[in-house]
Amino acid sequence: MSQGIKKRFWKDNERIVHRFMFASLLLASPCTCFLPNFWSRVLTLSWDSYTHQYITEQAILNVTLDTLQQHQGHRAEEETRLGRSFWRAVGEVVHSNAEMDFLSSTRSDPVYHFDSERVDSAVAMLRRFWAQTLLSVRANEYQSALHSLGQLFHSLQDFYSHSNWVEMGQRSIYLHLLHPEEPAVPVAEGDTPTCMECFSATCRDNLLPRLTSRQREVQLLTTGYFSTFPPKPEGKCSHGGMLDSSRSMGAKGGINKDSTSPLFSPHHFLHVEAAKLASDATLTVLRDLRNTVGHKTFLRLFSVKQAPALVFVMDTTGSMFEEITAARLRAHAIIRNRADLPGQPGSFLLVPFHDPQVGPVYETDDPDQFMEHMENLMALGGGDEPEMCLTAIQLALTHSPPMSEIFVFTDASPKDAHMFDVVKGLTLAKQSKVTFLLTEDPNYTIARRGSRRRKRSRQLLPPDRFSLYSALSSLSGGLTIFTSNSDIHSVSSIVEDNTAAAKVTLLHVERDQEQMSLHSFRVDSTVNDVTVHITGSLSHCILIDPSGQSQSLLSEQGSLASLEHFNGLYRVRLLPRIQPGQWYLHAKADGHVAFNVIGTEFHDGNYVKLFKCGKLDRFLIHSADSSVDFLYYFATVTNETHPGLARVEGSPVAGVPTFLVLAVTGLSPHDEEVSFSHVTLLGAEGENLKKVLLNSSSSPSVSSSYTAVDLIGWVDSIPRAPFSVRLTGRDGRGNKLERVATEMVQPTRVQIQVLSTPPLVPGHSTTVGLKILNHGPDRLFTLTAEDDAGYLHTKGPHRFHVEAHNLFHSQVGLHTPASAQAGATVTLTLSVYTLDSADTNYAVAYLTVLPPDLDTSPPSCSTTRLQSSCSPACNESTWNVSLAVWDRGRSGLAALQLHKGQGTLTLLPLPVGGKPGETHPEQHVRHKATLVERDPPLNVSGWGLGSSEPLWVSYTSSCCSAQAELLVWDTVGNLKHCHLASSQQRQLSDTRTENRGGRHVMPYGFSFLVLILLCCQLLS
C-alpha cells in the first residue's frame, strides 16, 4: 500500500480516531516503556513515536532481506512478498514483546523494563533470554525461540528509553548488556541522588551533572522509578509522565523517552535518539543470532521462502495398504515437483499410529530421509475398530510449523475422543488445517476392517462415529473426504493442491439444508488459477461467470471448467483466461455440502479441481498466483500499566465490543492502488453476520512500503455464532478483491489466561499460574491439561465454581525429569468448558527446559603479537596478528569463522607448556586448520581442548585489507566478535561498525583492555 493510500486512510478517519482516543485516555493507565504497538500512538497523542512493534518489525525485515541477499543472491526489492508465514513469525515476536507490558506477572516488574535502577537483575535476565533463544533454535523449537526473542527485545529496547544512556551523550549501543566481558558503567547506589526538581512537562537538564557526564571515569548509570513499587528514594529520577504517580515525589519530573509526547515522556526531545539506539541493539542481536545459528536456520526460524510443510498422520493397521501406498506416491510427486522450484523444500513430518502405539514422530527437512520413512511404513495387525487418531494428530500439531496442512489417512473412528478439546485448541492456536481422507463409508454399521488384519468380531458401529473428524476439519478449514480403497490414490491429489505455495482463500461455506443455495466469490486481477473442491452429494450444481455464462459442474464438458470425477471426488479447474469479477455457484445437495476452492500455479498447464467426498462438504476458494493475503487477531484496549491493544488469547468473548486487527501481507511497493475497506463476519453457511469498517493503523511518517499493512476495525459486539472473516477491498485495476480466512472463530463466554511461562529445570518441579474469567452466569467449570512430554503432575479434569462475571485463579504443576534435554520445549495445552452450555476456550503455552546453571559468558580473545610492515604500496606488504582464544565460561570452544577480511586465518591448539606467540614445531601440533572469508564456521569442539585451554590463532593479510573480524562461539552458542587491525592506531580509532558501536575492538595486550575500550567510547 502506497504512502498516499495510508495518508488517505489516516485523514479520512482522523476525526473518529480522535474521539476514541480522548475517551480511552480517560481510562488508560501508565505507560512505562516504548509504546507497545501501533494503537498506542493514538492513545498517547504521539503519532510519530517509534513503538516496540515498529522497531522489532523493521529490524527483523532488514536482517531477513540482508540474509536473503547474502544467502541466495536475491535483490532486496524482489523479497517484499515474504508471505503470511513470515509475517506470522514476526507477529509472534511482536506479540511476545508486547505481552511484557500486558501480563500481570511482567507489566509491573521493574526488572523486565529496566526500571527503578534494577539494572544488574535486568542484565542477567537479558542474558538468560539470549541463552534460551539459542537453545530453542538449536533444538528446532522455533515457536519457543520466537517467544523468548520477543521478551529479549522488549527489555533491551526499554533500556535506551528508561536509562540515562542517551543523556550521557552515548551514540553507540551498550555492549555490556549482552557481553559481560565488555566494560560496564557503574549503577548509582541507592542513596545517591540522580535528578533535580522539574516542574514542567518537558524536563531538560534535570539529571545531575555526573549522570550526563561524557567522562567515562565519573559516569553513573540510572533508570527512572515508576509508580509506588519499589518505593522511590528521595532525589532519585522518576519514569515521569502524567500517569506516573512517582513524578510528584522528589525529585519531581522524569526521564523517560518512550514517546514524542511531553504529556507522557518528560525527555520526549530525545525519543528519536533512544529509538535509534534501540533499533541498533535489536539489529545487532538479530545479526549475532544469524551468525550463530547460520543463514539457513535463521531463515527457517522466520519461515522465509519455505515451501508449505508436508504433514502425514498415517493409520498403519492392516487394512491401510492402499492408503499408505497412495501417500507414498503423492509424497514422491510433491518432492519431485519441489526439486525444480527455488527456495527451501520445506519440512516433512510423519506420525504413524497403530493402536495402542502412537508415533514416533519422524521430522526432517531432507526429502530423501522423509521418503525413507514413508517406504518403511507397513500395514500390519489390528484389533478393535477405533484407533488413537487424535493423539497422533496432537503430535503432528505440536511438531509441525504454524499454518500447516495436516493430512490424516485412516478408516477407523477415534478411540481417544477425550483428546478432542486439546487437539481443537492446538489447531486453532497454530491456525493449521486438518483434512481427513477416510476409506470407510460412515453408513456402514458392521466392522469390515479385518481383511488385512486378524479377524474381528462383528460389531455394530454408530453412524456418527466420524463426527469428531468432521468437526475438527470444519473449524480448521480442512475437509473430511469419504472415498474408497480403489480411488484413494486419485483422491489424495488434494495433498498436492493444498500444499502449493502462495494460495489465498476467496470463499468458504458449509450448508446442511437440502435446498437450493447460491454462493458467490470474486476473482480479481491478481488471480490466475481457481480450483473448486466440493465434498458431499450434489444433485444440482451450476457455475456462472461474471458475464452470465453458465456450466453444469456435474457434466465433464463445458466452456468454463474442465472436470475429472472419481469415487468421492470431483476435480474441476476454471479454464484460462479467468474473467475477473463475481462468480456464482448455484447448488442443491442431499445433506451436508461444502465447497472448497483453491488456486495453484502449475508450470505444465493449468487445470481446476473439484472434490466430491462423502457426507461432509463445504465451499472454499483459493488462488495461488496471488500472494495478497491477511492475518488477523482480536484485541482489547488495556487499562493496566501500558496503553495499547492487547491480543485476545484463545477465542473472543461473545457479545462484547472488541477490536479486529488485520495485517495484509504480500503487497509490494508497486501495489499502490490496492485498498481495503471492510471485513465481513460470515456465519457457518456463508451468511453475513456483521460488517466491520477498517481504518489504517499506520502513521504516514513511520510507515514503510515493505512492511505488512496494519488495518483495524471496531466490532461493537462479537456474534454468538461461529464465524469466519472475509476481507474486502479493490485491486490495482479497480476490481473488487476478497480474501477469506478459513478457520471458524468460536465465540464463547469464558476465557483462560496463562499468567507466566517459567523455565523448566531438570530435576525440579514448576507451577504455571492460570486465570479463568467467567463472562456468563454462576456455573461450574471443568479444566483439563495435556502436555506432549508427560511432565504434568495431574491432567485433570479439575472442577470449580465461578460466580457470574468473576474470575478464578488456578495452577498446574509439572515435574521435569533430570534427564530432560536443555532446549527442549514442552507444549502445554489447557481447555476449560462448562457442562451446561457450549462455552469452551483454550490456551497453549510453550515451556523451555533450561539447565540450572546457564553459561552466559562468551569466549575471549586477546592479541599477543602484532607485526606490520605496511607501506604506501599496500599490495607489496603484509601484516600479521597472533591471538589467544579461549572460553571464559564452562562450556568450551565450539567454532570459529573469519567473518570479514581478505587474509588467511590459521588455527593451532597451544601445546601444553607453551606460551602465546611462540612458534612450535609442526610435530607437536594435534590439529591445524586455515580459514578464509566466507568459509563456513570451523568446528573445533572435537579438538580435545579443555574448557579453559586456549587456541592459538594467527591472521595474515595484505596491507590493502587493514581490518578483519573473527567470530568465536562456545558450545552453548555464546558469541564473541574479535576485531583485528593492521596497527594499534587503527584499532583505537576504528570502533564503529554497521550498528554504530556494536562490536568489540581487540586490544593489543591484556593490560590495555580497559584503556582501549574507554577510548573507543569517547571517540565514538
mmCIF file of C-alpha atoms in Angstrom, residues 24 51 138 242 268 312 379 522 673 737 776 826 854 996:
data_model
loop_
_atom_site.group_PDB
_atom_site.id
_atom_site.type_symbol
_atom_site.label_atom_id
_atom_site.label_comp_id
_atom_site.label_asym_id
_atom_site.label_seq_id
_atom_site.Cartn_x
_atom_site.Cartn_y
_atom_site.Cartn_z
ATOM 1 C CA SER A 24 -9.514 5.982 26.004
ATOM 2 C CA THR A 51 6.903 1.677 19.106
ATOM 3 C CA ARG A 138 19.366 -25.376 18.133
ATOM 4 C CA MET A 242 1.130 12.319 33.504
ATOM 5 C CA HIS A 268 10.435 13.382 24.609
ATOM 6 C CA PHE A 312 1.040 -37.024 7.197
ATOM 7 C CA ALA A 379 0.246 -52.133 7.261
ATOM 8 C CA ARG A 522 -14.802 -12.692 -6.578
ATOM 9 C CA GLU A 673 -3.650 1.256 -5.816
ATOM 10 C CA LEU A 737 -10.848 -8.038 -4.114
ATOM 11 C CA GLY A 776 -21.642 -15.560 31.998
ATOM 12 C CA VAL A 826 7.043 -28.794 26.289
ATOM 13 C CA LEU A 854 23.278 -21.371 32.370
ATOM 14 C CA ARG A 996 27.446 2.301 15.285
#
